[in-house]
Coordinates of C-alpha atoms and ligand atoms in Angstrom, one line a residue:
X3 CA 74.8 105.0 101.6
X4 CA 73.2 102.6 99.1
X5 CA 73.1 104.2 95.6
X6 CA 69.9 104.3 93.5
X7 CA 69.8 101.6 90.9
X8 CA 68.5 101.7 87.4
X9 CA 68.3 98.6 85.1
X10 CA 66.5 100.1 82.1
X11 CA 66.8 103.1 79.8
X12 CA 63.5 104.4 81.1
X13 CA 64.5 103.9 84.7
X14 CA 67.8 105.7 84.1
X15 CA 66.0 108.7 82.5
X16 CA 63.6 108.9 85.5
X17 CA 66.4 108.9 88.1
X18 CA 68.8 110.9 86.0
X19 CA 66.2 113.7 86.0
X20 CA 66.5 114.2 89.7
X21 CA 70.3 114.1 90.0
X22 CA 71.9 117.5 90.7
X23 CA 74.7 118.7 88.5
X24 CA 77.5 118.4 87.7
X25 CA 76.8 114.7 86.8
X26 CA 80.0 112.7 86.5
X27 CA 79.8 109.3 84.7
X28 CA 82.2 106.4 85.3
X29 CA 81.6 103.6 82.8
X30 CA 82.9 100.1 83.9
X31 CA 82.4 96.5 83.3
X32 CA 82.2 95.6 87.0
X33 CA 84.5 93.2 88.9
X34 CA 85.5 96.5 90.6
X35 CA 89.0 96.9 92.1
X36 CA 91.1 99.7 93.4
X37 CA 91.7 101.1 89.8
X38 CA 87.9 101.7 89.6
X39 CA 87.8 103.0 93.1
X40 CA 90.3 105.7 92.2
X41 CA 88.1 106.7 89.3
X42 CA 85.1 106.9 91.7
X43 CA 87.2 109.0 94.1
X44 CA 88.2 111.4 91.4
X45 CA 84.7 111.6 90.1
X46 CA 83.3 112.2 93.6
X47 CA 85.8 115.0 94.1
X48 CA 84.9 116.5 90.7
X49 CA 81.2 116.3 91.4
X50 CA 81.6 117.9 94.8
X51 CA 79.1 117.5 97.7
X52 CA 76.2 118.8 95.6
X53 CA 76.9 117.1 92.3
X54 CA 76.2 113.4 91.3
X55 CA 78.3 110.4 90.5
X56 CA 76.7 107.9 88.1
X57 CA 78.5 104.5 87.6
X58 CA 77.5 102.1 84.9
X59 CA 78.3 98.4 85.2
X60 CA 77.9 96.6 81.9
X61 CA 79.9 93.7 80.5
X62 CA 79.6 94.7 76.8
X63 CA 79.4 91.6 74.6
X64 CA 80.2 93.7 71.5
X65 CA 83.8 94.5 72.6
X66 CA 84.9 90.9 73.3
X67 CA 86.4 89.3 70.2
X68 CA 86.6 86.0 72.0
X69 CA 83.4 84.4 73.4
X70 CA 85.4 82.5 76.0
X71 CA 86.9 85.8 77.3
X72 CA 83.3 87.3 77.5
X73 CA 82.1 84.2 79.4
X74 CA 85.1 84.0 81.7
X75 CA 84.9 87.7 82.5
X76 CA 84.5 88.0 86.3
X77 CA 81.1 89.2 87.6
X78 CA 80.0 90.0 91.1
X79 CA 77.1 92.4 91.2
X80 CA 76.6 92.3 95.0
X81 CA 80.2 93.2 95.7
X82 CA 80.2 95.9 93.0
X83 CA 77.1 97.6 94.5
X84 CA 78.9 97.6 97.9
X85 CA 82.1 99.2 96.4
X86 CA 80.0 101.9 94.6
X87 CA 78.1 102.6 97.8
X88 CA 81.3 103.0 99.8
X89 CA 82.8 105.2 97.1
X90 CA 79.8 107.6 97.4
X91 CA 78.2 106.9 94.0
X92 CA 74.6 108.3 93.7
X93 CA 73.2 106.2 90.9
X94 CA 74.2 102.8 89.4
X95 CA 73.1 101.7 85.9
X96 CA 73.3 97.9 85.7
X97 CA 71.3 97.0 82.5
X98 CA 70.8 93.6 81.0
X99 CA 72.3 93.2 77.5
X100 CA 68.9 93.5 75.8
X101 CA 68.3 96.9 77.4
X102 CA 71.4 98.4 75.8
X103 CA 71.0 96.4 72.5
X104 CA 67.3 96.3 72.2
X105 CA 65.5 94.2 69.6
X106 CA 66.2 95.6 66.1
X107 CA 69.4 97.4 67.2
X108 CA 71.5 97.9 64.2
X109 CA 73.7 101.0 64.8
X110 CA 77.5 100.9 65.1
X111 CA 80.0 103.7 65.9
X112 CA 83.4 103.2 64.2
X113 CA 86.5 105.4 64.6
X114 CA 89.1 105.3 61.9
X115 CA 92.9 105.0 61.8
X116 CA 93.3 105.3 65.6
X117 CA 91.6 101.9 66.1
X118 CA 93.8 100.0 63.6
X119 CA 97.1 99.4 65.4
X120 CA 97.9 97.8 68.8
X121 CA 94.7 96.6 70.5
X122 CA 92.7 97.1 67.3
X123 CA 95.1 94.9 65.3
X124 CA 95.1 92.2 68.1
X125 CA 91.4 92.3 68.8
X126 CA 89.3 92.8 65.5
X127 CA 86.0 94.6 66.3
X128 CA 87.0 95.5 69.8
X129 CA 87.0 99.2 69.5
X130 CA 83.8 99.3 67.4
X131 CA 82.2 97.5 70.4
X132 CA 83.7 100.0 72.8
X133 CA 82.7 103.2 70.9
X134 CA 79.2 101.9 70.2
X135 CA 78.5 101.2 73.9
X136 CA 80.2 104.4 75.1
X137 CA 78.2 106.5 72.6
X138 CA 75.0 104.9 74.0
X139 CA 76.1 105.4 77.6
X140 CA 77.1 109.0 77.0
X141 CA 73.8 109.6 75.3
X142 CA 71.7 108.0 78.1
X143 CA 73.7 109.6 81.0
X144 CA 73.8 113.2 79.7
X145 CA 76.7 113.7 82.0
X146 CA 78.8 116.8 82.3
X147 CA 82.0 114.7 82.5
X148 CA 83.0 111.1 82.0
X149 CA 86.0 109.5 83.7
X150 CA 88.2 106.9 82.0
X151 CA 91.5 105.2 83.0
X152 CA 94.9 105.9 81.3
X153 CA 95.4 102.1 81.8
X154 CA 93.4 101.7 78.5
X155 CA 95.4 104.4 76.8
X156 CA 94.3 103.6 73.2
X157 CA 90.6 103.3 74.3
X158 CA 90.9 106.8 75.9
X159 CA 92.3 108.3 72.6
X160 CA 89.6 106.6 70.6
X161 CA 86.8 107.8 72.9
X162 CA 88.2 111.3 72.8
X163 CA 88.3 111.2 69.0
X164 CA 84.7 109.9 68.8
X165 CA 83.5 112.5 71.3
X166 CA 85.1 115.3 69.4
X167 CA 83.9 114.0 66.0
X168 CA 80.3 113.5 67.1
X169 CA 80.1 116.8 69.1
X170 CA 79.4 115.0 72.3
X171 CA 78.9 117.6 75.1
X172 CA 80.3 115.4 77.8
X173 CA 83.9 116.3 78.7
X174 CA 86.2 113.2 78.6
X175 CA 88.6 113.1 81.6
X176 CA 91.7 110.8 81.9
X177 CA 92.7 109.2 85.3
X178 CA 96.2 107.8 86.2
X179 CA 97.0 104.1 86.3
X180 CA 96.6 102.4 89.7
X181 CA 99.1 99.6 90.3
X182 CA 99.8 96.8 92.9
X183 CA 102.9 97.4 95.1
X184 CA 104.9 95.2 92.8
X185 CA 104.0 97.3 89.7
X186 CA 101.3 95.2 88.2
X187 CA 98.5 97.4 86.8
X188 CA 95.2 96.5 88.5
X189 CA 92.8 94.7 86.1
X190 CA 89.6 92.7 86.5
X191 CA 91.5 89.9 84.6
X192 CA 94.2 89.6 87.3
X193 CA 92.1 87.3 89.4
X194 CA 92.2 84.7 86.5
X195 CA 96.0 84.4 86.8
X196 CA 97.5 81.3 88.5
X197 CA 99.8 82.1 91.4
X198 CA 102.8 81.5 89.1
X199 CA 101.4 83.7 86.4
X200 CA 100.6 86.4 89.0
X201 CA 104.2 86.3 90.3
X202 CA 105.4 86.7 86.7
X203 CA 103.0 89.4 85.6
X204 CA 104.9 92.5 87.0
X205 CA 107.3 91.8 84.1
X206 CA 105.1 94.2 82.0
X207 CA 105.9 97.1 84.4
X208 CA 109.6 96.1 84.5
X209 CA 109.8 96.0 80.7
X210 CA 108.2 99.5 80.5
X211 CA 110.7 100.7 83.2
X212 CA 113.6 99.2 81.2
X213 CA 112.6 101.3 78.1
X214 CA 112.1 104.4 80.2
X215 CA 115.5 104.0 81.8
X216 CA 117.1 103.9 78.3
X217 CA 115.0 107.0 77.4
X218 CA 116.0 108.8 80.6
X219 CA 119.7 108.0 79.7
X220 CA 119.2 109.8 76.4
X221 CA 118.3 107.0 74.0
X222 CA 115.9 108.3 71.3
X223 CA 116.0 105.3 68.8
X224 CA 112.5 103.8 69.1
X225 CA 113.6 100.4 68.0
X226 CA 116.2 100.3 70.8
X227 CA 113.4 101.1 73.3
X228 CA 111.2 98.4 71.8
X229 CA 114.2 96.0 72.0
X230 CA 114.7 96.8 75.7
X231 CA 111.0 95.9 76.4
X232 CA 111.2 92.7 74.3
X233 CA 114.4 91.6 76.1
X234 CA 112.9 92.1 79.6
X235 CA 109.8 90.1 78.6
X236 CA 111.9 87.3 77.0
X237 CA 113.5 86.7 80.4
X238 CA 110.1 85.7 81.8
X239 CA 109.1 82.2 80.5
X240 CA 105.4 82.5 81.4
X241 CA 105.0 85.7 79.4
X242 CA 104.0 85.5 75.7
X243 CA 104.2 89.0 74.3
X244 CA 101.6 89.9 71.6
X245 CA 103.1 93.3 70.8
X246 CA 105.4 95.9 72.1
X247 CA 105.1 99.5 70.8
X248 CA 106.8 102.8 70.9
X249 CA 104.4 105.1 69.1
X250 CA 103.4 108.7 68.7
X251 CA 101.0 109.3 71.5
X252 CA 98.5 111.3 69.4
X253 CA 98.4 109.1 66.2
X254 CA 99.7 105.7 67.7
X255 CA 101.9 105.4 64.6
X256 CA 105.1 103.4 65.4
X257 CA 108.1 105.8 65.7
X258 CA 111.7 105.5 64.4
X259 CA 112.9 108.3 66.7
X260 CA 111.4 109.6 69.9
X261 CA 111.2 113.4 69.6
X262 CA 107.7 114.3 71.0
X263 CA 105.0 112.9 73.2
X264 CA 105.3 109.1 73.0
X265 CA 103.4 106.1 74.3
X266 CA 105.2 102.9 75.3
X267 CA 102.7 100.0 75.4
X268 CA 102.4 96.3 75.3
X269 CA 100.0 93.3 75.4
X270 CA 101.3 90.1 77.0
X271 CA 99.5 86.7 77.4
X272 CA 99.9 84.5 80.5
X273 CA 98.2 81.4 79.4
X274 CA 94.6 82.4 78.6
X275 CA 94.9 85.8 80.3
X276 CA 95.8 88.8 78.3
X277 CA 97.3 91.8 80.1
X278 CA 98.1 95.3 78.8
X279 CA 100.1 98.2 80.2
X280 CA 101.6 101.4 79.0
X281 CA 103.7 104.4 80.0
X282 CA 103.8 107.8 78.4
X283 CA 107.2 109.5 77.6
X284 CA 108.6 111.9 78.5
Ligands
LIG19 P1 86.8 98.2 82.9 O1 85.9 97.8 83.9 O2 88.0 97.3 82.8 O3 86.1 98.4 81.5 O4 87.4 99.6 83.3 C1 86.6 100.7 83.6 C2 87.4 101.9 83.6 O5 88.4 101.8 84.7 C3 88.2 102.2 82.3 O6 88.2 103.6 82.0 C4 89.6 101.7 82.7 O7 90.6 102.3 81.9 C5 89.7 102.0 84.1 N1 90.7 101.2 84.8 C6 90.8 99.9 84.8 N2 91.9 99.5 85.5 C7 92.5 100.6 85.9 C8 93.7 100.9 86.6 N3 94.5 99.9 87.1 N4 94.0 102.2 86.9 C9 93.2 103.2 86.5 N5 92.1 103.0 85.8 C10 91.7 101.7 85.5

């Protein structure tokens, strides 16, 4: 079935009013793939036959710290609408930039320490862009729940923090990472990899698995786990690591010893394409 479509705040308010609850929101930047499809499936199951799934598709300029990355971000609205229809979405929000950031817009939502390391250090301003747009979308959607992928583990933590701090009524739900058969986490950016880079990209997963294997064998020295990831990445000439991390999964502070919930994570460049991946321990 073709979902309803809103392109403006007013249009969304009008259609949102006729949706039956629970309303489940899935925010995306489009270029939809099986990772997004799994979020839609989980959202549909959560909403049930009588509830509603609302998908937003918005490539948020505020969260891109490189204009070239924003411009090169893949966009295919017609294909995205088909994917959402097939996944049983009830309503799509596809606004132009000026509908989200209207003339005179001057508000920003900034989360503190959690946004400083890892992606925050590598991409200044990124999380402020994310939390600002997610706060707007949560406000406009008035959803009972919003679904986010564990693929962007730091983003999920930051959004949870923001929602708790601002008293957002929408429940934030985490969904597992969807991977290609060779282990590469699905990402809209994967289509920009050359065939050689695509063949090399599963090294992220292998690096995480190398560290996990050391952990499973009893290793608790975080630097040894980071070294295991670095060594695997170093064996792949097309991979240029930006960071590898073994951090406390609640604070994202780098660990010396692993003795509680931990997040292994990394960002790796393949030419102009930047990929991220992560794995929780235990
Ligand atoms: P994006 O369109 O990249 O902003 O992603 C929209 C949502 O889909 C975010 O919550 C992502 O974490 C999630 N997502 C993206 N890729 C995957 C994946 N491979 N597995 C699970 N969730 C994903």
